[in-house]
Coordinates of C-alpha atoms and ligand atoms in Angstrom, one line a residue:
X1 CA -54.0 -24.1 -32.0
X2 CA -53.2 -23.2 -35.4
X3 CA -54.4 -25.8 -38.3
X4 CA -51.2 -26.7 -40.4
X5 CA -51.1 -26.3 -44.3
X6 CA -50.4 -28.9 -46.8
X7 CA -46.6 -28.4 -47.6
X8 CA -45.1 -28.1 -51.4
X9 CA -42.7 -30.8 -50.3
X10 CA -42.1 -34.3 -49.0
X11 CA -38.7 -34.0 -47.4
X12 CA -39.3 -35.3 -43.8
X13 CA -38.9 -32.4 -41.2
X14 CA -35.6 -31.7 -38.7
X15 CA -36.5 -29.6 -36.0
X16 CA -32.6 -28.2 -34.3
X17 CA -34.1 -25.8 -30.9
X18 CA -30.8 -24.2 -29.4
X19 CA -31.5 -24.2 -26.4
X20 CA -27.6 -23.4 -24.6
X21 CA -27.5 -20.0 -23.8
X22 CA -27.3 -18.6 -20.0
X23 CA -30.4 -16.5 -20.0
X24 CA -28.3 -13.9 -17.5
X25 CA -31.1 -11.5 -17.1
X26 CA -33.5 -13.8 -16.2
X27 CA -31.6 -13.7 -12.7
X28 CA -32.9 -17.0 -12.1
X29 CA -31.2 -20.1 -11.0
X30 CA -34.0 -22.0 -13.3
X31 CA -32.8 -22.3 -16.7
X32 CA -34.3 -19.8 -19.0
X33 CA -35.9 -22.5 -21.4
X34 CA -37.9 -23.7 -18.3
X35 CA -39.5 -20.7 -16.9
X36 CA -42.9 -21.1 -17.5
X37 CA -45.5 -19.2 -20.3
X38 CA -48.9 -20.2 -20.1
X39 CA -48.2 -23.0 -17.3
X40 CA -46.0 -24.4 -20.2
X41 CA -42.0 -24.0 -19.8
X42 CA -41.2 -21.9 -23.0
X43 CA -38.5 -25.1 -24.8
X44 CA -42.2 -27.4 -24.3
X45 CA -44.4 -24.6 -26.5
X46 CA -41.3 -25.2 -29.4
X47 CA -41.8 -29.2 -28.8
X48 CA -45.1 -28.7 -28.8
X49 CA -45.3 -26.8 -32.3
X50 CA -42.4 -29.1 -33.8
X51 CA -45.2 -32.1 -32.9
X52 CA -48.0 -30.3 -34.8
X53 CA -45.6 -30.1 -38.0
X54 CA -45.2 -33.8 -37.9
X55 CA -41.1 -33.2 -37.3
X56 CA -39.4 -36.1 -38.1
X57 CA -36.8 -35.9 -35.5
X58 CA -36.2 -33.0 -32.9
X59 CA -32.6 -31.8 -32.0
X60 CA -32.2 -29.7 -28.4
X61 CA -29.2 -28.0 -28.3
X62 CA -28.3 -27.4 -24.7
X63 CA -26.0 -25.8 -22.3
X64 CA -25.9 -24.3 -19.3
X65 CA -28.1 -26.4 -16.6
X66 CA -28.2 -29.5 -19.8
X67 CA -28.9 -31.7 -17.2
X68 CA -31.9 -30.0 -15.5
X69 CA -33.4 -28.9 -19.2
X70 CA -32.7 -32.1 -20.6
X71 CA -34.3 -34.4 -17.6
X72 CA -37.5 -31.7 -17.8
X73 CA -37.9 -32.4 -21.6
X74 CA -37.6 -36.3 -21.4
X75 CA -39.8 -36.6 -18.5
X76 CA -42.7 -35.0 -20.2
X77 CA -44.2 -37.3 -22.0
X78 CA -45.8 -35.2 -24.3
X79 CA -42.6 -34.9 -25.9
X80 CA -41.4 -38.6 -26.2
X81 CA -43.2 -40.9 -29.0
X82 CA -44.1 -38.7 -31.4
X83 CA -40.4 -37.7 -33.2
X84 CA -37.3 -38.6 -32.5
X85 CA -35.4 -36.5 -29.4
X86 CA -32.0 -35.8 -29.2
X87 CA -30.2 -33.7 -27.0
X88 CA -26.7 -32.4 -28.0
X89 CA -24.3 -30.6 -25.8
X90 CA -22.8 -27.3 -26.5
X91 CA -19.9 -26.6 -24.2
X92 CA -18.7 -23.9 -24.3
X93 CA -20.9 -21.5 -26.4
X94 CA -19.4 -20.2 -28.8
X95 CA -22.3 -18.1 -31.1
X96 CA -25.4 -19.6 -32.8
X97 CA -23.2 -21.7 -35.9
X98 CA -21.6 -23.3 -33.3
X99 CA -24.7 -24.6 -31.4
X100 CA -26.3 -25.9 -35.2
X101 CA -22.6 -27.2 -35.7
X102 CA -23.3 -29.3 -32.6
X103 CA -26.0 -31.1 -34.2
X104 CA -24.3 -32.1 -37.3
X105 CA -23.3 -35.7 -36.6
X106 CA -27.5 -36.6 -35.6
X107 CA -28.7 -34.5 -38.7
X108 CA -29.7 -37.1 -41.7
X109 CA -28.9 -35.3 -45.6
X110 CA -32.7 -36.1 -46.8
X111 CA -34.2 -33.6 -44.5
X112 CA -35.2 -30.0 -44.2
X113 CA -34.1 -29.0 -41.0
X114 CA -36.2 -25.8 -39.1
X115 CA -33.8 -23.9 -37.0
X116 CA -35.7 -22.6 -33.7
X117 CA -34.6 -21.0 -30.5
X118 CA -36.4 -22.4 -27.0
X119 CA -36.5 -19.0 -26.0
X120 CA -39.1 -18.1 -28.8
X121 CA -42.4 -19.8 -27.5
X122 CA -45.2 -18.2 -29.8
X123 CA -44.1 -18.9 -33.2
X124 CA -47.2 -20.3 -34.5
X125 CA -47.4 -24.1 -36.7
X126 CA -48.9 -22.5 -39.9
X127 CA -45.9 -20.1 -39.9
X128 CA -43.3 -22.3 -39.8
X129 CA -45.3 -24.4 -42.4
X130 CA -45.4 -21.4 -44.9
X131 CA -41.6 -20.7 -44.2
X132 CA -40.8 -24.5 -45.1
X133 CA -42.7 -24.5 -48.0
X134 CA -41.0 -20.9 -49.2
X135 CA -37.6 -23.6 -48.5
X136 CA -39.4 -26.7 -50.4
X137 CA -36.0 -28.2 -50.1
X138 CA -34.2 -26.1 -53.1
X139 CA -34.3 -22.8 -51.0
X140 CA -32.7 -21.5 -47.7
X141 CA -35.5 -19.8 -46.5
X142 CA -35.6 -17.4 -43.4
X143 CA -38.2 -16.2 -41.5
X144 CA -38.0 -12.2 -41.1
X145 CA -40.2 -9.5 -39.7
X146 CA -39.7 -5.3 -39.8
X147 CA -39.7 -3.6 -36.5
X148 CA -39.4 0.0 -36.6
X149 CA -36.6 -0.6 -34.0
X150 CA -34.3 -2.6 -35.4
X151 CA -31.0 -2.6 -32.6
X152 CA -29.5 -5.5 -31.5
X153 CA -31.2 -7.9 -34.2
X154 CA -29.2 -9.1 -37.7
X155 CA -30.1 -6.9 -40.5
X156 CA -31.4 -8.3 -43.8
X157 CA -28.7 -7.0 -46.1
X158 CA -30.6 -7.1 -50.2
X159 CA -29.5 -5.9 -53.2
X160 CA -33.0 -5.6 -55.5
X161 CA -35.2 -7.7 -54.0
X162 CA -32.5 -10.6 -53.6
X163 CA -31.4 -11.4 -50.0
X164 CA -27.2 -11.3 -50.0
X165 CA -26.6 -11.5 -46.3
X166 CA -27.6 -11.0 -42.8
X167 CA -25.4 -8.4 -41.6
X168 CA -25.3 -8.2 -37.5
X169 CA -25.5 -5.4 -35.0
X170 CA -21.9 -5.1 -34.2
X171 CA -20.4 -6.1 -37.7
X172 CA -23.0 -3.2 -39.5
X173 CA -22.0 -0.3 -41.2
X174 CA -24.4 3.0 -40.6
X175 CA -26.2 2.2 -43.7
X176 CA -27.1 -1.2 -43.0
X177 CA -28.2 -0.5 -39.2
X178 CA -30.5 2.0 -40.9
X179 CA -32.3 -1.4 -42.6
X180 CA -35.8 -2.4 -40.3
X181 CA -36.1 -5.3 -41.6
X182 CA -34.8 -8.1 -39.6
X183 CA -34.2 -12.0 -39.0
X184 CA -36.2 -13.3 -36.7
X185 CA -33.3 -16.1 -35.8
X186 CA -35.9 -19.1 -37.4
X187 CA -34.8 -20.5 -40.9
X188 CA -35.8 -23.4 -43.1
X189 CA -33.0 -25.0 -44.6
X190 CA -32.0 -28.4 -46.5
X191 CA -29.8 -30.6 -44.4
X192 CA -27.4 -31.2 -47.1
X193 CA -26.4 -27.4 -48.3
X194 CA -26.3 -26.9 -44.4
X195 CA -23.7 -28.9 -43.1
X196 CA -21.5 -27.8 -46.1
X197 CA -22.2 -24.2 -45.4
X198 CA -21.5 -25.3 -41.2
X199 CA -18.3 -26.3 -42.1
X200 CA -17.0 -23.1 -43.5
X201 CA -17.9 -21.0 -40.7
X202 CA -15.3 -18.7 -38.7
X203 CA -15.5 -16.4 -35.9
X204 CA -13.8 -13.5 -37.6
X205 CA -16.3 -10.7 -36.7
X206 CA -17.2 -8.0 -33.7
X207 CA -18.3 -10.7 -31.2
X208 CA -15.7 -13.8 -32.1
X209 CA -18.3 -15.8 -32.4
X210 CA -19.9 -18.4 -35.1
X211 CA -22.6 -17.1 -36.4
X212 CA -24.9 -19.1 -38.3
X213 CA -26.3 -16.2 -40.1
X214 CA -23.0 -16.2 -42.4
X215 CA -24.4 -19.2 -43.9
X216 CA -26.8 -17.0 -45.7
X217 CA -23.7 -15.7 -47.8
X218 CA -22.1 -19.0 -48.4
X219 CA -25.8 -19.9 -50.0
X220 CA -25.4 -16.8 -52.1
X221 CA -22.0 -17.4 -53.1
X222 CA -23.1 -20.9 -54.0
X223 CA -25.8 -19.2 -56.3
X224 CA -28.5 -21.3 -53.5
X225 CA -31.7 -19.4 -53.7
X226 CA -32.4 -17.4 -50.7
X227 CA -35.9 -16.4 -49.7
X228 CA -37.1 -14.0 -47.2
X229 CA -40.7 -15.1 -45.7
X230 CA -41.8 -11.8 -43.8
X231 CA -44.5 -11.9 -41.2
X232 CA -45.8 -8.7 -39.7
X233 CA -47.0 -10.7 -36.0
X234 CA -44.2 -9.1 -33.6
X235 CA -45.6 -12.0 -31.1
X236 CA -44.4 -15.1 -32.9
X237 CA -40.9 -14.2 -33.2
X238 CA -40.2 -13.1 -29.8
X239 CA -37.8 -14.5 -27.8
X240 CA -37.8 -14.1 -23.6
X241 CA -34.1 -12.3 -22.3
X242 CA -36.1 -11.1 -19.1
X243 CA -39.1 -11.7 -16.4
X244 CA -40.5 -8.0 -17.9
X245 CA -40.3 -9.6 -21.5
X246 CA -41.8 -13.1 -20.0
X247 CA -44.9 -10.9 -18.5
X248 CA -45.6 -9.3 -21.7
X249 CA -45.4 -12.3 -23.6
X250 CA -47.6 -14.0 -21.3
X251 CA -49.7 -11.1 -21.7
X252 CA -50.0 -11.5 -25.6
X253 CA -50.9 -15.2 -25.6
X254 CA -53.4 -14.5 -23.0
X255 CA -54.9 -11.8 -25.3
X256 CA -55.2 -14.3 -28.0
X257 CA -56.8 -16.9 -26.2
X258 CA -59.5 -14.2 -25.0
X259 CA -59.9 -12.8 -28.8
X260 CA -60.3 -16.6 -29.6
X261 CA -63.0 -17.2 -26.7
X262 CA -64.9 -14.2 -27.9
X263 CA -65.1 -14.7 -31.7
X264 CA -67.1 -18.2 -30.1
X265 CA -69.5 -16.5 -28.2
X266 CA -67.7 -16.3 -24.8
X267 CA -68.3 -13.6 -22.2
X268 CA -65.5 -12.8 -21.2
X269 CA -65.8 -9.6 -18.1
X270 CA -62.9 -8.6 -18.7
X271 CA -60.2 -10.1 -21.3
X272 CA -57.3 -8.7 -19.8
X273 CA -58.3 -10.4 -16.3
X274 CA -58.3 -14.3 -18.0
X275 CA -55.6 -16.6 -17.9
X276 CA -55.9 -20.2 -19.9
X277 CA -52.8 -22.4 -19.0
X278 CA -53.7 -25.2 -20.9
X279 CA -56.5 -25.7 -22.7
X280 CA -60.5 -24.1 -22.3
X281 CA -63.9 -25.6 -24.4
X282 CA -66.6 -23.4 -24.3
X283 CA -70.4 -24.4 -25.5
X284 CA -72.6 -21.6 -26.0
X285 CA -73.5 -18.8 -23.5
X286 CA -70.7 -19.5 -21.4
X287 CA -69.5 -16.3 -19.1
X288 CA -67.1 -15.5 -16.7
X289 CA -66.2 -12.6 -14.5
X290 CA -62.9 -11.3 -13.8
X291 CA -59.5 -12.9 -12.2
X292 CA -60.4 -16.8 -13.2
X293 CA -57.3 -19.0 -14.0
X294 CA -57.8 -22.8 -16.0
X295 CA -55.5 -24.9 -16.0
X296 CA -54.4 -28.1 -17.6
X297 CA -58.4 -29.0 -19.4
X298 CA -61.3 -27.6 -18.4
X299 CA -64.5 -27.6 -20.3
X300 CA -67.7 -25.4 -19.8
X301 CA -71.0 -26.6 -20.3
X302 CA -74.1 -24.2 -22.4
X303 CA -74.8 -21.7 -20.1
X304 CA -72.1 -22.4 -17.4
X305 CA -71.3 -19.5 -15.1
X306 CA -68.0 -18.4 -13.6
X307 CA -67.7 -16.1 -10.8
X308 CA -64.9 -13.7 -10.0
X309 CA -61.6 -15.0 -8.9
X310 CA -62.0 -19.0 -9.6
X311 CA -58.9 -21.2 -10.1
X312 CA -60.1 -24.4 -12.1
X313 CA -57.7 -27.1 -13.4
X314 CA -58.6 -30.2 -15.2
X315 CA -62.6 -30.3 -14.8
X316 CA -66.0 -30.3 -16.8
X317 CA -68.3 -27.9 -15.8
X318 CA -72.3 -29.3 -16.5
X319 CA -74.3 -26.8 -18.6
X320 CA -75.9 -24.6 -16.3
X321 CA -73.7 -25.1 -13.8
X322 CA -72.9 -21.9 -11.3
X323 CA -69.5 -21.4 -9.9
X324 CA -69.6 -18.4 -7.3
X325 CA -66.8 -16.4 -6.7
X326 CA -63.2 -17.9 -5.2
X327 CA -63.7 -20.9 -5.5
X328 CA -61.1 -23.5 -6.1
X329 CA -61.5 -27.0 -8.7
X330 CA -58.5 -28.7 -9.1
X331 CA -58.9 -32.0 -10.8
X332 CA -55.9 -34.7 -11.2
X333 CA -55.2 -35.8 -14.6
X334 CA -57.5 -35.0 -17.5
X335 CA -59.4 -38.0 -18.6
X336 CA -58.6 -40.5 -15.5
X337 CA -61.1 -40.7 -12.3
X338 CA -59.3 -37.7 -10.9
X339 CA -60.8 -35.0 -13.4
X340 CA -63.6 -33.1 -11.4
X341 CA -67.1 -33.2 -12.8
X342 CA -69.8 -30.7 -12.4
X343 CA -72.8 -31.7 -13.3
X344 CA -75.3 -29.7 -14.7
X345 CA -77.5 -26.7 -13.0
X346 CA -75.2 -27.3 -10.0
X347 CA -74.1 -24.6 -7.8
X348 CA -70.4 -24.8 -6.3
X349 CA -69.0 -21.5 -4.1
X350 CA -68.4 -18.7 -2.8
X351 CA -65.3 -19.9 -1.3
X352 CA -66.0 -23.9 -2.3
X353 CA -62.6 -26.5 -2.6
X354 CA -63.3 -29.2 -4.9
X355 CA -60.4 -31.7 -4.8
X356 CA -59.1 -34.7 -7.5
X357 CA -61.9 -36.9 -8.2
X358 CA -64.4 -35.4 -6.8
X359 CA -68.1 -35.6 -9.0
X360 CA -71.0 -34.0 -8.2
X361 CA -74.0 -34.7 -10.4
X362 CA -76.7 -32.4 -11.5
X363 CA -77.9 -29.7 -9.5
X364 CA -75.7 -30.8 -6.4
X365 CA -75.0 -27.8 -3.6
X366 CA -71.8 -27.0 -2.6
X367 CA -71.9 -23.7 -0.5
X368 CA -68.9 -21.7 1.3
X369 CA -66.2 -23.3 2.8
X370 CA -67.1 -26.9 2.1
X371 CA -64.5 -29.2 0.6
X372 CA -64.9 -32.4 -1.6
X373 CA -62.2 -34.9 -2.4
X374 CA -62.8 -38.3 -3.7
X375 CA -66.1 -38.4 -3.7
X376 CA -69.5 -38.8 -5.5
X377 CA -72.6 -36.7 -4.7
X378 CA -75.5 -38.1 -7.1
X379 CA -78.2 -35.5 -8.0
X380 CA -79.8 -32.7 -5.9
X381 CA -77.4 -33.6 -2.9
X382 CA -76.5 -30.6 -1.4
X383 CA -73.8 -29.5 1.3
X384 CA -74.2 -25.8 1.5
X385 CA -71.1 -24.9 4.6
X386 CA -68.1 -25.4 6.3
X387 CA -68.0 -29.1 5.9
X388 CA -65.4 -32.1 4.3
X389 CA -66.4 -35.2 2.0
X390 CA -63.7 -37.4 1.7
X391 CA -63.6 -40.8 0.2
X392 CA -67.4 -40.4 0.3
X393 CA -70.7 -41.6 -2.2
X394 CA -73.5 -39.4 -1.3
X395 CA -77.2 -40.1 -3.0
X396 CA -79.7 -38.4 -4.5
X397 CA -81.1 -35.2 -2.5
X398 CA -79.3 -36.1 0.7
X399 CA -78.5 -32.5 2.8
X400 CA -75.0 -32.6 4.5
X401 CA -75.3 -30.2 7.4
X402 CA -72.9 -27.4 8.2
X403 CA -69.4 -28.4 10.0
X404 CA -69.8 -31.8 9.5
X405 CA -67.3 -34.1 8.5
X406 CA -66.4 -38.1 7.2
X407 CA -63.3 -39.3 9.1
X408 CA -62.0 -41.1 6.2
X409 CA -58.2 -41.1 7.7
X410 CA -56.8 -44.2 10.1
X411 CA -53.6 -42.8 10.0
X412 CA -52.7 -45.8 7.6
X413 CA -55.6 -46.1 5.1
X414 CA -58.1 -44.0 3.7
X415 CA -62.1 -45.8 4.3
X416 CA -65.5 -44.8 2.4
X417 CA -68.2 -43.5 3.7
X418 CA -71.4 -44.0 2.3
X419 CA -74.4 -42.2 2.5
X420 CA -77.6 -43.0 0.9
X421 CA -80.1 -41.3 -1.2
X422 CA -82.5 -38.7 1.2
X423 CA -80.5 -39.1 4.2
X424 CA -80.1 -36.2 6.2
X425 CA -76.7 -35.6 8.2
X426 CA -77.2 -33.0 10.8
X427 CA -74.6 -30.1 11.7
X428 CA -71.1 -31.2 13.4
X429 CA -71.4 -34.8 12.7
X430 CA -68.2 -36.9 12.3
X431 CA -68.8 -39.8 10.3
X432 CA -66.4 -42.1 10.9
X433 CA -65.6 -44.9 7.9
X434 CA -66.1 -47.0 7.0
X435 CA -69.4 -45.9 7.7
X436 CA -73.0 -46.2 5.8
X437 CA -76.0 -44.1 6.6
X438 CA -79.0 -45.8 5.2
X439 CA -81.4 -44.3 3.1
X440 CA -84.1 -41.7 4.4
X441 CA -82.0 -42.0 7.7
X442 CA -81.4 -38.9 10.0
X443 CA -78.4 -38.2 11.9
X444 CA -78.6 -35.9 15.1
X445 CA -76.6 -32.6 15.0
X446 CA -73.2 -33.4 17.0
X447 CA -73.3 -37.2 16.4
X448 CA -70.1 -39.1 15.8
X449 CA -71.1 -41.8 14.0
X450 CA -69.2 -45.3 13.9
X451 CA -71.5 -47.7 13.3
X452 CA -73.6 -48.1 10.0
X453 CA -77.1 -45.9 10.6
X454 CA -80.5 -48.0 9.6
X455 CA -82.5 -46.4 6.6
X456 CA -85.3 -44.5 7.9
X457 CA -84.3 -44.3 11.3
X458 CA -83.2 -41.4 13.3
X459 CA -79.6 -41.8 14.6
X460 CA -77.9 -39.9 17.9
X461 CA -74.2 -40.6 19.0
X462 CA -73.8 -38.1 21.4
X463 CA -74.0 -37.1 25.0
X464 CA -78.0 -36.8 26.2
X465 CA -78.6 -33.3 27.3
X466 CA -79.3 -33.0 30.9
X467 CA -80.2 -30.2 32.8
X468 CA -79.8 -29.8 36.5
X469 CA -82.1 -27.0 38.5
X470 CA -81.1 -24.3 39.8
X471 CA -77.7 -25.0 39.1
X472 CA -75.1 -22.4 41.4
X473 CA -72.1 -21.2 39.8
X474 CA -68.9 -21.7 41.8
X475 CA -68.4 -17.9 43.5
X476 CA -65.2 -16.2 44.2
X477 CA -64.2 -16.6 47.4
Ligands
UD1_501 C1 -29.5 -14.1 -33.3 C2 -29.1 -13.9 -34.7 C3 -29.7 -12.5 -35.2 C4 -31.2 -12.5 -35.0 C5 -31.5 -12.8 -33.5 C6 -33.0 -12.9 -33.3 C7 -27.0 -15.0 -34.9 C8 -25.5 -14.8 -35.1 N1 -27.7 -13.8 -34.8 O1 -28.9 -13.1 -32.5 O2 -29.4 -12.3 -36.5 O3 -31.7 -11.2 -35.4 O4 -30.9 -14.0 -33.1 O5 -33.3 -13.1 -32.0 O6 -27.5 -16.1 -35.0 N2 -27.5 -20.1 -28.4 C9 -26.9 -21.3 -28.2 N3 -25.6 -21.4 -28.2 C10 -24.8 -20.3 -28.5 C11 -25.4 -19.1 -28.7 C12 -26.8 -19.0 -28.7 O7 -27.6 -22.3 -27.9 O8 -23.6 -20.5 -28.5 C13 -29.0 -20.0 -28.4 C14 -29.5 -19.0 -27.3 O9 -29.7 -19.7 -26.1 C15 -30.8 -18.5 -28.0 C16 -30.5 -18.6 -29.5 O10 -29.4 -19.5 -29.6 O11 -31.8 -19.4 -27.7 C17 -30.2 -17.2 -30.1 O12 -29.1 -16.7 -29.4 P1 -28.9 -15.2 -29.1 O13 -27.7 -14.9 -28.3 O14 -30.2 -14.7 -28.5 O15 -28.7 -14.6 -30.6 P2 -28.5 -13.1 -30.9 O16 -27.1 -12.8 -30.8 O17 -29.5 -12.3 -30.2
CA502 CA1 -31.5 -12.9 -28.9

């Protein structure tokens, strides 16, 4: 999201996420690192930002359920390739020096290493990359913020303008809980002063706990320069405890990703009713109503129209195009044959299911209650209700009638079904594949179809209607 700066250094970049803690008022058996903000689990947005900055090698500290959070990490791919990945166990917890202690023996002495929690999702690239370059390898640099409530976080304890210590909550005096301004629990710091300072940490203090804030004094007894960065975005700091504190986060990221739609020229009905889990394009003159929800990538065409209540995952959208309200895209993965395509001036919905690899060209019909997997409808094909296209390629202008269906399904193996360009399927129709209905051709309302259908011709598989006269209805006797 956030362009990165050039930095004022060239030490390579150590990214150490602790990532051990219980997360108790979660209440959740999932581990608190893998609850999920923006369809993302919060440890993957701190990955994610360590992979903008280019990190040299990334360091997860982990804990309680290591073997679920670890085997989430390393099977996302995202996060393999790029850096290096460790994961280093902390058992038991014993405070936040203890958890960096942890990742002593993996931490090389050339580097600046970037302390971050996977608890704290937002913290934004350009951030970090102004706090390493405050840290330029000769500083320890920490990342602070003032909040006019102050409890519970570790006071930044100055004397002038020059940091001395980060005094915590329970180890205060009254004068120094009276200070706002606070660390945010993110520092920058070179690898070399911080093992030395690691080393001479103790767990004489209110909670018996290492804290790896005291390092902050060893710096200043060394005479190492300490800098406060200060940002004033209450967002980028905060860390998830609680499903109330995961809601409003979410709520904040979503806000910023409807400010950012807007400044481009999206309508936007409502931007407290949009959520973008992943990532949305916009070209110009693109609006949508209220209650939609994109997933993984989704891009919308000049002009594109969403109605109210859509859920769309991994799909382009044609300029033009219409989607009416409720209705449901969900592609496979972005980029392969699965992604769902829209093409332009089409109109999908109300109540429309468009499936993993289905593409429909321009100005293709898709009315209420009409499903599409697997398949291709070329231009001006149109299947306006209650109907299923499965492992179907539909041509130019063909109409699809109402209820009718393709029988792609043996019970072992999935079959195509063709159907050509201006061919006209009538209503309740089972096509059974592998099937092909030639072009021009007409099929009867109620036919089941299992033989391929000439072009041109008209084609009935069903029982001829007889009437008999004056037909007497059984009476009750
Ligand atoms: C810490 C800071 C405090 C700062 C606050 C910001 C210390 C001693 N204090 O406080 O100055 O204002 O963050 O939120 O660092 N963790 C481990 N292993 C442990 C302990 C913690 O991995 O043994 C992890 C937690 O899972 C969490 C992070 O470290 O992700 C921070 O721990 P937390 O208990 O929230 O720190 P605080 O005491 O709140
Ligand atoms: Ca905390």
């Amino acid at each position: 999201m956030a362009e990165t700066q050039s930095l004022f250094t060239d030490a390579p970049l150590d990214v150490v996420i602790m990532a051990a803690g219980k997360g108790t008022r979660m209440k959740s058996k999932l581990p608190k690192v893998l609850h999920l903000l923006a369809g993302r689990a919060l440890v993957q947005h701190v990955i994610d930002t360590a992979a903008v900055l280019s990190a040299r090698q990334v360091t997860v500290i982990i804990g309680h359920g290591a073997t679920e959070v670890e085997a989430a990490i390393a099977g996302n791919i995202r996060a393999t390739g790029q850096f290096d990945l460790n994961f280093v166990r902390q058992e038991p917890q014993l405070g936040t020096g203890h958890a960096v202690q942890q990742a002593v023996p993996v931490l090389r002495d050339d580097g600046i290493v970037v302390v971050l929690s996977g608890d704290v999702p937002l913290t934004q690239a350009d951030t970090l990359t102004q706090l390493i370059s405050a840290c330029a390898g000769t500083h320890l640099a920490l990342l602070t913020i003032d909040f006019a409530n102050p409890t519970g976080y570790g006071r930044i304890v100055r004397a002038g303008d020059a940091v001395q210590a980060i005094v915590e909550q329970k180890d205060a005096t009254p004068a120094q809980l009276k200070i706002t301004e606070v660390y945010s629990g993110i520092m920058a710091v070179p690898a070399k002063q911080l093992k030395t300072w690691l080393a001479r940490l103790d767990n004489k203090n209110a909670q018996g706990e290492f804290y790896l804030t005291d390092i902050v004094k060893f710096a200043v007894a060394d005479g190492f320069p300490v800098v406060a960065h200060k940002i004033h975005d209450a967002a980028q700091v905060a860390g998830i405890n609680s499903p109330l504190q995961l809601a409003n986060l979410e709520r904040a990221y979503q806000k910023r990703v409807a400010l950012q739609l807007m400044e481009q020229g999206v309508r936007l009905a409502d931007p407290a009713r949009l959520d973008v889990r992943g990532t949305l394009t916009c070209e110009q003159d693109v609006s949508i109503d209220v209650n939609c929800v994109f997933e993984g990538q989704v891009s919308l065409g000049e002009g594109a129209t969403i109605g109210a209540n859509c859920v769309i995952k991994n799909a382009s959208i044609g300029a033009g195009a219409v989607i009416h309200p409720f209705t449901h895209i969900e592609g496979g993965e972005p980029g392969s044959k699965n992604a769902v395509e829209v093409g332009a001036g089409a109109l999908i919905g109300p109540f429309a299911r468009l499936r993993p690899g289905a593409k429909l060209g321009a100005e293709v019909h898709i009315g209420n209650f009409v499903e599409v997997k697997n398949s291709t409808l070329a231009k001006g094909a149109k299947a306006n209700h209650l109907a299923y296209l499965g492992d179907a390629t539909v041509g130019e202008r063909v109409n699809y009638g109402a209820g009718s269906i393709t029988a792609n399904y043996d019970g072992a193996n999935k079959h195509r079904t063709v159907i050509e360009a201006d061919a006209h399927i009538g209503s309740n129709c089972v096509l059974v594949a592998p099937v092909t209905i030639g072009a021009g051709g007409t099929v009867g309302g109620g036919s089941t179809v299992t033989k391929d259908a000439p072009p041109l011709a008209l084609t009935v598989a069903r029982g001829r209607q007889v009437s008999i006269a004056n037909w007497k209805r059984p009476a009750k006797k």
